[in-house]
mmCIF file of C-alpha atoms in Angstrom:
data_model
loop_
_atom_site.group_PDB
_atom_site.id
_atom_site.type_symbol
_atom_site.label_atom_id
_atom_site.label_comp_id
_atom_site.label_asym_id
_atom_site.label_seq_id
_atom_site.Cartn_x
_atom_site.Cartn_y
_atom_site.Cartn_z
ATOM 1 C CA MET B 1 141.514 41.528 78.262
ATOM 2 C CA ALA B 2 142.802 39.909 81.757
ATOM 3 C CA THR B 3 144.252 41.255 84.718
ATOM 4 C CA GLU B 4 147.792 40.974 85.514
ATOM 5 C CA LEU B 5 146.670 39.007 88.783
ATOM 6 C CA LYS B 6 145.947 36.118 88.860
ATOM 7 C CA LEU B 7 141.849 36.118 91.475
ATOM 8 C CA ASP B 8 141.634 33.888 93.974
ATOM 9 C CA SER B 9 137.342 33.510 93.947
ATOM 10 C CA LYS B 10 137.231 32.154 97.418
ATOM 11 C CA LEU B 11 138.733 35.595 98.341
ATOM 12 C CA ASP B 12 139.037 38.869 95.827
ATOM 13 C CA LEU B 13 136.254 40.750 94.450
ATOM 14 C CA ALA B 14 136.419 42.711 90.333
ATOM 15 C CA PHE B 15 134.731 45.298 89.006
ATOM 16 C CA GLU B 16 135.339 46.046 85.468
ATOM 17 C CA ARG B 17 133.595 48.781 83.358
ATOM 18 C CA THR B 18 135.178 50.009 79.576
ATOM 19 C CA THR B 19 134.380 53.865 79.035
ATOM 20 C CA SER B 20 134.944 56.322 76.151
ATOM 21 C CA LEU B 21 136.595 58.502 78.739
ATOM 22 C CA PRO B 22 140.372 58.851 78.250
ATOM 23 C CA VAL B 23 142.387 56.900 81.027
ATOM 24 C CA GLU B 24 144.021 60.804 81.659
ATOM 25 C CA LYS B 25 140.424 61.961 82.904
ATOM 26 C CA ILE B 26 139.582 58.230 84.986
ATOM 27 C CA TRP B 27 143.371 58.766 86.636
ATOM 28 C CA LYS B 28 142.458 62.349 87.885
ATOM 29 C CA GLY B 29 138.420 61.847 88.906
ATOM 30 C CA TRP B 30 140.780 58.844 91.387
ATOM 31 C CA THR B 31 143.986 60.732 92.331
ATOM 32 C CA ASP B 32 142.058 64.170 92.687
ATOM 33 C CA PRO B 33 141.077 64.155 96.477
ATOM 34 C CA GLU B 34 138.694 67.997 95.660
ATOM 35 C CA THR B 35 137.701 65.898 92.482
ATOM 36 C CA LEU B 36 137.467 62.670 94.397
ATOM 37 C CA MET B 37 134.565 64.028 96.852
ATOM 38 C CA LYS B 38 132.109 64.848 94.353
ATOM 39 C CA TRP B 39 132.064 60.581 93.262
ATOM 40 C CA PHE B 40 133.392 58.677 95.587
ATOM 41 C CA CYS B 41 130.479 57.055 97.943
ATOM 42 C CA PRO B 42 126.540 55.353 95.906
ATOM 43 C CA LYS B 43 124.659 58.689 96.772
ATOM 44 C CA PRO B 44 123.003 59.762 99.192
ATOM 45 C CA TRP B 45 126.643 58.989 101.050
ATOM 46 C CA LYS B 46 129.655 61.284 100.053
ATOM 47 C CA VAL B 47 133.129 62.195 100.870
ATOM 48 C CA THR B 48 133.075 64.825 103.433
ATOM 49 C CA GLU B 49 137.465 64.621 103.756
ATOM 50 C CA CYS B 50 139.829 63.264 101.217
ATOM 51 C CA ARG B 51 143.716 63.086 101.605
ATOM 52 C CA ILE B 52 145.844 62.090 98.367
ATOM 53 C CA ASP B 53 149.673 62.056 99.002
ATOM 54 C CA LEU B 54 149.840 60.273 96.113
ATOM 55 C CA ARG B 55 152.979 58.176 96.378
ATOM 56 C CA PRO B 56 154.168 54.914 97.658
ATOM 57 C CA GLY B 57 153.799 54.550 100.267
ATOM 58 C CA GLY B 58 151.492 58.035 100.720
ATOM 59 C CA GLU B 59 147.900 58.284 102.767
ATOM 60 C CA PHE B 60 144.470 57.624 101.018
ATOM 61 C CA TYR B 61 142.386 59.084 103.368
ATOM 62 C CA THR B 62 138.422 59.170 102.593
ATOM 63 C CA LEU B 63 135.578 61.251 105.551
ATOM 64 C CA MET B 64 132.075 58.496 104.319
ATOM 65 C CA GLN B 65 129.779 60.440 105.551
ATOM 66 C CA GLY B 66 125.948 58.608 105.337
ATOM 67 C CA PRO B 67 122.263 60.390 105.536
ATOM 68 C CA GLU B 68 121.601 59.827 108.625
ATOM 69 C CA GLY B 69 124.801 61.558 110.325
ATOM 70 C CA GLU B 70 126.770 58.070 109.977
ATOM 71 C CA ILE B 71 130.410 58.452 109.118
ATOM 72 C CA VAL B 72 133.078 55.984 108.499
ATOM 73 C CA PRO B 73 136.652 57.174 108.422
ATOM 74 C CA ASN B 74 138.867 55.074 105.352
ATOM 75 C CA ASN B 75 142.361 55.586 106.410
ATOM 76 C CA GLY B 76 144.566 53.638 103.897
ATOM 77 C CA CYS B 77 147.890 53.888 102.453
ATOM 78 C CA LEU B 78 148.643 53.722 98.448
ATOM 79 C CA LEU B 79 151.669 50.428 97.218
ATOM 80 C CA GLU B 80 151.679 51.764 94.017
ATOM 81 C CA VAL B 81 151.509 54.478 91.918
ATOM 82 C CA VAL B 82 151.782 54.054 87.564
ATOM 83 C CA GLU B 83 149.893 57.575 86.662
ATOM 84 C CA ASN B 84 147.395 56.925 83.976
ATOM 85 C CA LYS B 85 148.157 53.488 84.893
ATOM 86 C CA LYS B 86 147.679 50.944 87.703
ATOM 87 C CA LEU B 87 146.407 52.665 92.021
ATOM 88 C CA VAL B 88 146.850 49.483 94.356
ATOM 89 C CA TRP B 89 146.918 50.399 98.783
ATOM 90 C CA THR B 90 145.704 49.249 101.761
ATOM 91 C CA ASN B 91 143.509 49.796 104.776
ATOM 92 C CA MET B 92 146.003 48.117 106.221
ATOM 93 C CA MET B 93 148.276 49.950 106.355
ATOM 94 C CA THR B 94 147.948 54.239 106.981
ATOM 95 C CA GLN B 95 150.957 56.433 105.968
ATOM 96 C CA ASP B 96 154.851 55.310 105.590
ATOM 97 C CA PHE B 97 153.410 51.908 105.815
ATOM 98 C CA ARG B 98 152.428 52.136 109.210
ATOM 99 C CA PRO B 99 151.029 49.406 109.681
ATOM 100 C CA MET B 100 147.647 49.609 111.530
ATOM 101 C CA VAL B 101 146.426 47.651 114.418
ATOM 102 C CA THR B 102 141.828 47.774 113.215
ATOM 103 C CA ASP B 103 140.888 49.108 110.192
ATOM 104 C CA SER B 104 137.290 51.456 109.250
ATOM 105 C CA MET B 105 135.606 48.892 107.406
ATOM 106 C CA GLY B 106 136.092 45.477 109.821
ATOM 107 C CA PHE B 107 138.331 43.526 106.427
ATOM 108 C CA PRO B 108 141.117 44.264 105.780
ATOM 109 C CA LEU B 109 141.914 45.007 102.435
ATOM 110 C CA VAL B 110 144.378 45.451 99.277
ATOM 111 C CA ALA B 111 143.294 48.058 96.507
ATOM 112 C CA THR B 112 144.238 47.562 92.951
ATOM 113 C CA LEU B 113 142.694 50.001 90.217
ATOM 114 C CA LEU B 114 143.665 49.281 86.361
ATOM 115 C CA LEU B 115 143.690 51.335 83.800
ATOM 116 C CA THR B 116 144.483 50.484 80.100
ATOM 117 C CA LYS B 117 144.560 52.758 76.955
ATOM 118 C CA THR B 118 142.099 51.390 74.676
ATOM 119 C CA GLU B 119 140.909 52.518 70.812
ATOM 120 C CA LYS B 120 138.177 53.996 72.308
ATOM 121 C CA GLY B 121 139.084 54.602 76.303
ATOM 122 C CA THR B 122 139.391 53.261 79.126
ATOM 123 C CA PHE B 123 138.867 49.715 80.206
ATOM 124 C CA TYR B 124 138.379 49.743 84.316
ATOM 125 C CA GLN B 125 139.410 47.503 86.556
ATOM 126 C CA ALA B 126 139.129 47.082 89.815
ATOM 127 C CA ILE B 127 139.781 44.357 91.909
ATOM 128 C CA VAL B 128 139.762 43.624 96.267
ATOM 129 C CA ARG B 129 141.960 41.603 97.290
ATOM 130 C CA HIS B 130 140.536 40.432 100.972
ATOM 131 C CA ALA B 131 142.473 38.397 103.816
ATOM 132 C CA ASP B 132 139.370 35.764 104.243
ATOM 133 C CA GLU B 133 136.516 34.663 103.241
ATOM 134 C CA GLU B 134 134.423 35.962 106.272
ATOM 135 C CA GLY B 135 136.480 39.360 104.557
ATOM 136 C CA ARG B 136 135.937 39.266 100.908
ATOM 137 C CA LYS B 137 131.934 38.024 102.020
ATOM 138 C CA LYS B 138 131.356 40.884 104.227
ATOM 139 C CA HIS B 139 132.021 43.454 101.597
ATOM 140 C CA GLU B 140 130.112 41.686 98.299
ATOM 141 C CA ALA B 141 126.808 42.120 100.824
ATOM 142 C CA MET B 142 127.574 45.259 101.508
ATOM 143 C CA GLY B 143 126.152 45.978 98.268
ATOM 144 C CA PHE B 144 129.855 45.863 96.173
ATOM 145 C CA LYS B 145 129.691 45.726 93.106
ATOM 146 C CA GLU B 146 125.864 47.992 92.983
ATOM 147 C CA GLY B 147 128.396 50.487 94.792
ATOM 148 C CA TRP B 148 131.096 50.066 93.256
ATOM 149 C CA GLY B 149 128.646 50.459 89.825
ATOM 150 C CA LEU B 150 127.119 53.097 91.489
ATOM 151 C CA ALA B 151 130.267 55.677 91.945
ATOM 152 C CA PHE B 152 132.020 54.472 88.152
ATOM 153 C CA ASP B 153 128.564 56.443 86.769
ATOM 154 C CA GLN B 154 128.924 59.241 88.820
ATOM 155 C CA LEU B 155 133.201 59.377 87.896
ATOM 156 C CA VAL B 156 131.676 58.797 84.081
ATOM 157 C CA ASP B 157 129.205 61.900 84.319
ATOM 158 C CA LEU B 158 131.602 63.922 86.231
ATOM 159 C CA MET B 159 134.152 63.728 83.708
ATOM 160 C CA LYS B 160 131.676 64.111 81.257
ATOM 161 C CA SER B 161 130.978 67.579 82.484
#
């Protein structure tokens, strides 16, 4: 199942999984703030605030808290919303496409979530595009694949319960 986006190995990171859950449950996990707060960070991190205005130009905001009290705000803007199929956001803008001077992660990105309905559930793809190699390397070193994997497992467990 190929992605519709051309990936650049120097700039992009990708995460793929399959699950028996229907796309509607994965979509709800990503778009309902109360649900997202329960799974979005690999434990022991947690999301203490979340706002999602589900429309192009809408806010996508999470406030993450680490086990030692670290606070990481993530401000973003939704760029594309296709129900049960595609969610695209960036940390380079805030709501209503307002450019931001800086971002909380330390590197600009555009993230795309693609959900494909399969006979047995959902094929899940997350693609994060970075402005430069330094940003991609920094994101990878933060544990991109491990973190997205743990968070995905938490999402699946939550939505199965």
